[in-house]
PDB file of C-alpha atoms in Angstrom:
ATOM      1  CA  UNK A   1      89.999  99.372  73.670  1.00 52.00           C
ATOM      2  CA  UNK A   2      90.485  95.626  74.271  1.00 59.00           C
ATOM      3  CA  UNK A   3      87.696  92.994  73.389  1.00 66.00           C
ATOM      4  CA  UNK A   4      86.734  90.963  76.071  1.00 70.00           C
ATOM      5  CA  UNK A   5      84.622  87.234  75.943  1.00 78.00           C
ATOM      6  CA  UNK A   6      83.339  86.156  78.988  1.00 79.00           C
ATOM      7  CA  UNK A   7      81.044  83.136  79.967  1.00 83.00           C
ATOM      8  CA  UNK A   8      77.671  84.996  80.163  1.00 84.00           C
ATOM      9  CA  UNK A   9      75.765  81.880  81.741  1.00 88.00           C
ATOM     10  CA  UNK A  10      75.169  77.876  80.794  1.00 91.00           C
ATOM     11  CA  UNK A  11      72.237  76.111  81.849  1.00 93.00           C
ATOM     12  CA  UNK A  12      72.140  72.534  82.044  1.00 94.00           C
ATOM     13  CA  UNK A  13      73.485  70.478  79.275  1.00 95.00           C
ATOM     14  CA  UNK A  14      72.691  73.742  77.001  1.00 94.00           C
ATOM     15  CA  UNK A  15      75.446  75.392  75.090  1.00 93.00           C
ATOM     16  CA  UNK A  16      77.128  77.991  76.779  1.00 91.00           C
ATOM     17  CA  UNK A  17      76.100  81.638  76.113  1.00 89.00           C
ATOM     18  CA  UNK A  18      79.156  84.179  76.138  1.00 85.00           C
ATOM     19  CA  UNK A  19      79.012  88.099  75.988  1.00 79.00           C
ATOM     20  CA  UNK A  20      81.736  90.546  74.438  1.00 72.00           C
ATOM     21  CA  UNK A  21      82.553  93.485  76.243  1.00 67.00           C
ATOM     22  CA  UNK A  22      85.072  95.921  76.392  1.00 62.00           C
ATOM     23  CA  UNK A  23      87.728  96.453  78.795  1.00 63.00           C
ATOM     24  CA  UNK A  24      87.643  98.818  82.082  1.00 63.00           C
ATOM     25  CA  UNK A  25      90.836 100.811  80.460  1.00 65.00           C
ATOM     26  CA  UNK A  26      87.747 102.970  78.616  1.00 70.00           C
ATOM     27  CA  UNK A  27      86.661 104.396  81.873  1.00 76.00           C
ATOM     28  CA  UNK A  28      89.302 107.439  81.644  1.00 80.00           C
ATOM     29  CA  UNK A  29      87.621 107.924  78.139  1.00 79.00           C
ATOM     30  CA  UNK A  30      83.984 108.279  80.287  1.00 81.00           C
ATOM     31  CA  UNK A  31      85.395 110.882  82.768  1.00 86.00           C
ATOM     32  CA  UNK A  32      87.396 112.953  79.822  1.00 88.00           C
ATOM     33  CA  UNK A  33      83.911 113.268  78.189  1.00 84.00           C
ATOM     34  CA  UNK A  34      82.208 114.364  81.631  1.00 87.00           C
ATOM     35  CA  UNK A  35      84.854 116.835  81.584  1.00 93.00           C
ATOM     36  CA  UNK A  36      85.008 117.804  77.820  1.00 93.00           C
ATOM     37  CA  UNK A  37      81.355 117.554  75.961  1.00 90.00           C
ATOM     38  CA  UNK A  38      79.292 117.792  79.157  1.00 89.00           C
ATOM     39  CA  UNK A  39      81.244 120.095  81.209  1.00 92.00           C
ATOM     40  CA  UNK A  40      80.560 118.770  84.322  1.00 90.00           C
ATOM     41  CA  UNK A  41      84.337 118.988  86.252  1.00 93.00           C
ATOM     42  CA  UNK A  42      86.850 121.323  85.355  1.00 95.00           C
ATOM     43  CA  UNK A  43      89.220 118.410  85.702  1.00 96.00           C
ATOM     44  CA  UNK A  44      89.653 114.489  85.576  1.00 92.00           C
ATOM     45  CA  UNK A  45      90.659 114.627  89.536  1.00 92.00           C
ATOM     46  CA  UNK A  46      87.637 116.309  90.381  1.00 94.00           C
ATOM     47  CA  UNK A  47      85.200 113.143  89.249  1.00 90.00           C
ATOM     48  CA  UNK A  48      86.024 111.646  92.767  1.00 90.00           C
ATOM     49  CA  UNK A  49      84.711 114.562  94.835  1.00 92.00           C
ATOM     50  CA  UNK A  50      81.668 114.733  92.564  1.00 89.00           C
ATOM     51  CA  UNK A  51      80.805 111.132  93.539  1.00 87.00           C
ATOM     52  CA  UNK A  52      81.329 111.314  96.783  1.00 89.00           C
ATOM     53  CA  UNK A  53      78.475 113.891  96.686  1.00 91.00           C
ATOM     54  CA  UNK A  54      75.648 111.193  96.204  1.00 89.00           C
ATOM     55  CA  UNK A  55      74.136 109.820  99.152  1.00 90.00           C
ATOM     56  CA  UNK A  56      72.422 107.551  96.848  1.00 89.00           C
ATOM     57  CA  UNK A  57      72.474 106.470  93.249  1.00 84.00           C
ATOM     58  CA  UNK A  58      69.307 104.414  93.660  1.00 84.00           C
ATOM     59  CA  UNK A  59      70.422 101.759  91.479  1.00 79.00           C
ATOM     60  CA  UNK A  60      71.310 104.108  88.466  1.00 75.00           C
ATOM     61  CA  UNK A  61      74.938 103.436  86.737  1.00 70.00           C
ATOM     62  CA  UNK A  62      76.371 105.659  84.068  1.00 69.00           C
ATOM     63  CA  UNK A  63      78.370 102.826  81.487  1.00 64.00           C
ATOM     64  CA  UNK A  64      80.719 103.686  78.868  1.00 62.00           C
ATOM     65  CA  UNK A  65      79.372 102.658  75.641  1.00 57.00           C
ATOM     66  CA  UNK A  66      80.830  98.939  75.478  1.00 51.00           C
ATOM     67  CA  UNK A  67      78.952  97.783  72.243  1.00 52.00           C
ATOM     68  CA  UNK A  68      80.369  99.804  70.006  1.00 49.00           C
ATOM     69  CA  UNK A  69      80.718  98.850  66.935  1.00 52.00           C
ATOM     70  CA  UNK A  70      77.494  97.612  67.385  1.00 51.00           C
ATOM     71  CA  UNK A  71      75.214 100.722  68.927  1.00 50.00           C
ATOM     72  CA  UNK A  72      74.664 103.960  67.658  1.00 50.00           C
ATOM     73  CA  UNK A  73      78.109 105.711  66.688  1.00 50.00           C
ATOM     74  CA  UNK A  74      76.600 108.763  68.102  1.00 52.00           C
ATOM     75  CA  UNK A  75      76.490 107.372  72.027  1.00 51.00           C
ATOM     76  CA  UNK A  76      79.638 107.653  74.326  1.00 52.00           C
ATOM     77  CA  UNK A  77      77.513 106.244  77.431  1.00 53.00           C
ATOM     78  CA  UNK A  78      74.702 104.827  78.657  1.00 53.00           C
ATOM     79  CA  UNK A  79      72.181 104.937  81.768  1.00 52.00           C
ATOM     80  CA  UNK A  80      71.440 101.612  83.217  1.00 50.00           C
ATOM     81  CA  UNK A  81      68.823 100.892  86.185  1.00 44.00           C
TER      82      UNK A  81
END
């Protein structure tokens, strides 16, 4: 996974505050664990036709776990409102 900086924000003549990320390339890692460890497509190809299911997500986003090394080693994702 590649380690991204980007400018996070910079107020006024305040030094600028940057966040670390990691790259989208991880996102084929999210969907091979939906398919492995939670068993919820029988294959990669079928993530699409799952989301195209919901109507509406209501603002909820399931994230790959960017801040690894940082979080828990045990989390692959995380649920953000």
């Amino acid at each position: 996974m590649a380690w991204l900086t980007t400018l996070g924000y910079k107020i006024g003549k305040n030094p600028a505050i940057y966040c670390l990320e990691g790259s989208i390339a991880i996102t084929g890692a999210l969907v091979q664990w939906l398919r492995d460890n939670l068993k919820m497509i029988e294959k990669s190809a079928d993530i699409e036709s799952l989301a195209n299911t919901v109507e509406d997500n209501g603002g909820h986003l399931l994230r790959t776990g960017f801040l690894w090394p940082y979080s828990r080693h045990t989390g692959r994702a995380m649920h953000a409102v």
